[in-house]
PDB file of C-alpha atoms in Angstrom:
ATOM      1  CA  MET A   3     114.224 168.858 155.941  1.00 40.00           C
ATOM      2  CA  LYS A   4     114.588 165.314 157.330  1.00 39.00           C
ATOM      3  CA  ILE A   5     111.707 165.867 159.772  1.00 42.00           C
ATOM      4  CA  LEU A   6     109.438 166.996 156.952  1.00 34.00           C
ATOM      5  CA  THR A   7     110.333 163.909 154.893  1.00 33.00           C
ATOM      6  CA  VAL A   8     109.690 161.542 157.808  1.00 33.00           C
ATOM      7  CA  SER A   9     106.372 163.221 158.613  1.00 32.00           C
ATOM      8  CA  PHE A  10     105.241 163.066 155.001  1.00 33.00           C
ATOM      9  CA  THR A  11     106.277 159.430 154.657  1.00 32.00           C
ATOM     10  CA  LEU A  12     104.536 158.466 157.892  1.00 32.00           C
ATOM     11  CA  SER A  13     101.304 160.256 156.993  1.00 31.00           C
ATOM     12  CA  PHE A  14     101.418 158.783 153.474  1.00 32.00           C
ATOM     13  CA  PHE A  15     101.638 155.219 154.795  1.00 33.00           C
ATOM     14  CA  CYS A  16      99.066 155.814 157.544  1.00 36.00           C
ATOM     15  CA  SER A  17      96.543 157.029 154.989  1.00 35.00           C
ATOM     16  CA  PHE A  18      96.643 153.604 153.342  1.00 42.00           C
ATOM     17  CA  ALA A  19      96.022 151.631 156.531  1.00 53.00           C
ATOM     18  CA  GLN A  20      93.187 149.203 155.929  1.00 85.00           C
ATOM     19  CA  THR A  21      92.604 148.108 159.507  1.00 85.00           C
ATOM     20  CA  GLN A  22      92.463 149.736 162.893  1.00 87.00           C
ATOM     21  CA  LYS A  23      92.808 147.991 166.232  1.00 87.00           C
ATOM     22  CA  VAL A  24      90.148 148.967 168.792  1.00 86.00           C
ATOM     23  CA  PHE A  25      89.549 147.980 172.393  1.00 83.00           C
ATOM     24  CA  PHE A  26      86.357 148.497 174.382  1.00 82.00           C
ATOM     25  CA  LYS A  27      86.930 147.145 177.877  1.00 84.00           C
ATOM     26  CA  LYS A  28      83.282 147.835 178.628  1.00 85.00           C
ATOM     27  CA  TYR A  29      82.254 145.111 176.159  1.00 85.00           C
ATOM     28  CA  TYR A  30      85.187 142.726 175.701  1.00 85.00           C
ATOM     29  CA  GLU A  31      88.594 141.848 177.079  1.00 84.00           C
ATOM     30  CA  VAL A  32      90.599 141.615 173.847  1.00 82.00           C
ATOM     31  CA  SER A  33      91.370 143.981 171.003  1.00 82.00           C
ATOM     32  CA  SER A  34      89.352 143.869 167.823  1.00 89.00           C
ATOM     33  CA  ILE A  35      89.805 144.969 164.233  1.00 91.00           C
ATOM     34  CA  VAL A  36      87.871 147.533 162.185  1.00 93.00           C
ATOM     35  CA  PHE A  37      88.331 147.353 158.423  1.00 93.00           C
ATOM     36  CA  ALA A  38      88.474 150.665 156.552  1.00 92.00           C
ATOM     37  CA  LYS A  39      86.348 151.250 153.466  1.00 92.00           C
ATOM     38  CA  GLU A  40      89.479 150.853 151.324  1.00 92.00           C
ATOM     39  CA  TYR A  41      89.833 147.210 152.383  1.00 89.00           C
ATOM     40  CA  ARG A  42      88.780 144.882 149.571  1.00 84.00           C
ATOM     41  CA  GLU A  43      87.048 141.852 150.984  1.00 83.00           C
ATOM     42  CA  ARG A  44      87.734 138.501 149.308  1.00 76.00           C
ATOM     43  CA  PHE A  45      84.151 137.341 149.409  1.00 76.00           C
ATOM     44  CA  ILE A  46      80.867 138.503 147.932  1.00 78.00           C
ATOM     45  CA  ILE A  47      78.390 140.593 149.893  1.00 85.00           C
ATOM     46  CA  LYS A  48      75.151 140.155 147.940  1.00 88.00           C
ATOM     47  CA  ASP A  49      73.459 143.436 148.779  1.00 91.00           C
ATOM     48  CA  LYS A  50      76.577 145.661 148.868  1.00 93.00           C
ATOM     49  CA  LYS A  51      76.413 148.964 147.019  1.00 94.00           C
ATOM     50  CA  ASP A  52      79.576 150.466 148.503  1.00 94.00           C
ATOM     51  CA  ARG A  53      82.009 150.023 151.416  1.00 93.00           C
ATOM     52  CA  ILE A  54      82.065 152.507 154.290  1.00 94.00           C
ATOM     53  CA  ASP A  55      84.158 153.406 157.310  1.00 95.00           C
ATOM     54  CA  ILE A  56      82.794 152.489 160.727  1.00 95.00           C
ATOM     55  CA  SER A  57      82.580 154.944 163.600  1.00 94.00           C
ATOM     56  CA  ILE A  58      83.171 154.330 167.291  1.00 92.00           C
ATOM     57  CA  ALA A  59      79.482 155.156 167.841  1.00 94.00           C
ATOM     58  CA  ASP A  60      78.535 152.347 165.413  1.00 96.00           C
ATOM     59  CA  ILE A  61      80.592 149.825 167.386  1.00 94.00           C
ATOM     60  CA  GLU A  62      79.136 151.046 170.690  1.00 93.00           C
ATOM     61  CA  LEU A  63      75.609 150.622 169.299  1.00 95.00           C
ATOM     62  CA  ILE A  64      76.321 147.081 168.072  1.00 94.00           C
ATOM     63  CA  GLU A  65      78.024 145.945 171.271  1.00 91.00           C
ATOM     64  CA  SER A  66      75.347 147.390 173.563  1.00 91.00           C
ATOM     65  CA  TYR A  67      72.702 145.627 171.447  1.00 92.00           C
ATOM     66  CA  ILE A  68      74.565 142.299 171.626  1.00 88.00           C
ATOM     67  CA  LYS A  69      74.926 142.646 175.392  1.00 87.00           C
ATOM     68  CA  LYS A  70      71.151 143.109 175.743  1.00 89.00           C
ATOM     69  CA  ILE A  71      70.093 140.100 173.655  1.00 87.00           C
ATOM     70  CA  VAL A  72      72.467 137.288 174.630  1.00 83.00           C
ATOM     71  CA  THR A  73      72.427 135.085 177.718  1.00 82.00           C
ATOM     72  CA  LYS A  74      74.973 135.655 180.474  1.00 81.00           C
ATOM     73  CA  LYS A  75      76.746 132.398 179.601  1.00 78.00           C
ATOM     74  CA  LEU A  76      77.064 133.341 175.928  1.00 80.00           C
ATOM     75  CA  TYR A  77      78.086 136.894 176.764  1.00 80.00           C
ATOM     76  CA  LYS A  78      80.886 135.528 178.958  1.00 78.00           C
ATOM     77  CA  TYR A  79      82.195 133.727 175.856  1.00 78.00           C
ATOM     78  CA  PHE A  80      81.766 136.899 173.752  1.00 81.00           C
ATOM     79  CA  ARG A  81      83.814 138.978 176.208  1.00 83.00           C
ATOM     80  CA  CYS A  82      86.868 136.784 175.570  1.00 82.00           C
ATOM     81  CA  SER A  83      86.498 136.679 171.790  1.00 85.00           C
ATOM     82  CA  GLY A  84      87.987 139.060 169.243  1.00 85.00           C
ATOM     83  CA  ARG A  85      85.835 140.958 166.770  1.00 90.00           C
ATOM     84  CA  GLN A  86      86.202 142.093 163.213  1.00 92.00           C
ATOM     85  CA  TYR A  87      83.931 144.811 161.820  1.00 95.00           C
ATOM     86  CA  LEU A  88      83.354 145.469 158.119  1.00 94.00           C
ATOM     87  CA  GLY A  89      80.913 148.196 157.012  1.00 95.00           C
ATOM     88  CA  TYR A  90      78.956 148.728 153.817  1.00 95.00           C
ATOM     89  CA  ILE A  91      75.968 150.474 152.280  1.00 95.00           C
ATOM     90  CA  SER A  92      73.296 148.082 151.038  1.00 95.00           C
ATOM     91  CA  LEU A  93      71.441 148.276 147.740  1.00 96.00           C
ATOM     92  CA  LYS A  94      68.583 149.828 149.776  1.00 97.00           C
ATOM     93  CA  ASP A  95      70.985 152.555 151.000  1.00 97.00           C
ATOM     94  CA  GLU A  96      71.064 151.169 154.541  1.00 97.00           C
ATOM     95  CA  LYS A  97      74.229 151.279 156.621  1.00 97.00           C
ATOM     96  CA  LYS A  98      75.187 147.730 157.643  1.00 97.00           C
ATOM     97  CA  ILE A  99      78.101 146.219 159.507  1.00 97.00           C
ATOM     98  CA  ILE A 100      79.211 142.618 159.387  1.00 94.00           C
ATOM     99  CA  VAL A 101      80.498 141.530 162.782  1.00 94.00           C
ATOM    100  CA  LEU A 102      82.631 138.452 163.238  1.00 89.00           C
ATOM    101  CA  ILE A 103      83.008 137.217 166.795  1.00 87.00           C
ATOM    102  CA  LEU A 104      85.973 134.885 166.734  1.00 81.00           C
ATOM    103  CA  ASN A 105      87.678 132.768 169.355  1.00 74.00           C
ATOM    104  CA  ASN A 106      91.052 133.714 167.876  1.00 64.00           C
ATOM    105  CA  PHE A 107      92.926 133.766 171.166  1.00 65.00           C
ATOM    106  CA  ARG A 108      92.167 130.181 172.120  1.00 67.00           C
ATOM    107  CA  TYR A 109      93.559 129.001 168.774  1.00 67.00           C
ATOM    108  CA  PRO A 110      96.065 131.698 167.668  1.00 66.00           C
ATOM    109  CA  ASN A 111      97.697 129.503 164.997  1.00 70.00           C
ATOM    110  CA  LYS A 112      94.380 129.164 163.157  1.00 69.00           C
ATOM    111  CA  PHE A 113      94.124 132.935 162.617  1.00 73.00           C
ATOM    112  CA  PRO A 114      97.612 134.348 161.936  1.00 75.00           C
ATOM    113  CA  GLU A 115      96.287 137.169 159.740  1.00 79.00           C
ATOM    114  CA  PHE A 116      93.492 138.272 162.086  1.00 78.00           C
ATOM    115  CA  GLU A 117      94.656 141.903 162.031  1.00 83.00           C
ATOM    116  CA  LYS A 118      94.995 142.048 158.229  1.00 86.00           C
ATOM    117  CA  GLU A 119      92.304 139.845 156.665  1.00 82.00           C
ATOM    118  CA  PHE A 120      88.620 139.397 157.403  1.00 83.00           C
ATOM    119  CA  ALA A 121      88.465 135.814 158.685  1.00 77.00           C
ATOM    120  CA  LEU A 122      86.267 133.334 156.876  1.00 71.00           C
ATOM    121  CA  GLY A 123      86.345 129.719 157.859  1.00 67.00           C
ATOM    122  CA  PHE A 124      84.613 126.615 156.644  1.00 69.00           C
ATOM    123  CA  GLY A 125      84.991 123.004 157.591  1.00 70.00           C
ATOM    124  CA  GLU A 126      85.172 120.827 160.650  1.00 73.00           C
ATOM    125  CA  PHE A 127      87.185 123.115 162.954  1.00 67.00           C
ATOM    126  CA  TYR A 128      84.857 126.076 162.457  1.00 66.00           C
ATOM    127  CA  GLU A 129      81.585 124.173 162.430  1.00 65.00           C
ATOM    128  CA  ASP A 130      82.218 121.636 165.207  1.00 60.00           C
ATOM    129  CA  ASN A 131      83.948 123.890 167.716  1.00 57.00           C
ATOM    130  CA  LYS A 132      81.665 126.899 167.320  1.00 65.00           C
ATOM    131  CA  ASN A 133      84.704 129.153 167.170  1.00 68.00           C
ATOM    132  CA  GLN A 134      83.125 131.860 165.067  1.00 76.00           C
ATOM    133  CA  MET A 135      79.844 133.692 164.753  1.00 82.00           C
ATOM    134  CA  TYR A 136      78.884 136.086 161.967  1.00 86.00           C
ATOM    135  CA  MET A 137      76.117 138.628 162.205  1.00 91.00           C
ATOM    136  CA  THR A 138      75.003 141.603 160.159  1.00 94.00           C
ATOM    137  CA  PHE A 139      73.832 144.638 162.079  1.00 96.00           C
ATOM    138  CA  ASN A 140      71.654 147.229 160.355  1.00 97.00           C
ATOM    139  CA  ILE A 141      72.741 150.540 161.879  1.00 97.00           C
ATOM    140  CA  ASP A 142      69.826 152.476 160.398  1.00 96.00           C
ATOM    141  CA  LYS A 143      67.177 150.085 161.786  1.00 96.00           C
ATOM    142  CA  LYS A 144      69.224 149.198 164.904  1.00 95.00           C
ATOM    143  CA  ILE A 145      68.618 145.452 164.454  1.00 93.00           C
ATOM    144  CA  LEU A 146      70.504 142.253 163.715  1.00 91.00           C
ATOM    145  CA  GLU A 147      69.597 140.712 160.379  1.00 90.00           C
TER     146      GLU A 147
END
């Protein structure tokens, strides 16, 4: 009976997980975070109709696209930066993913909640040091917007 209780409790808590850690050595050297559709962002996405879960195939598509379009110097920086992925359906019914590329490992004290909260930063540190880059990728059109 104890095993059944533990299994139920574990599966109950796992079903409410709002983030998942992923690692794609092919594209970057650090782990990244995928936010589940249940995660409630603390900012406004203008053209959001609904939140969605993101697949591994979606992340592969985004990362292969980024690798093709950036310079070698910039890609070297990207490989050492963490990512956060947040997916949604737009008002035009297009599947979109917001990608944050964040230099969270160079300045770990600036991002203590990296695995729990989608990082938004404003001000001198973020703007002067170029420690973050946001992009929206349209999965349906396979383009950055």
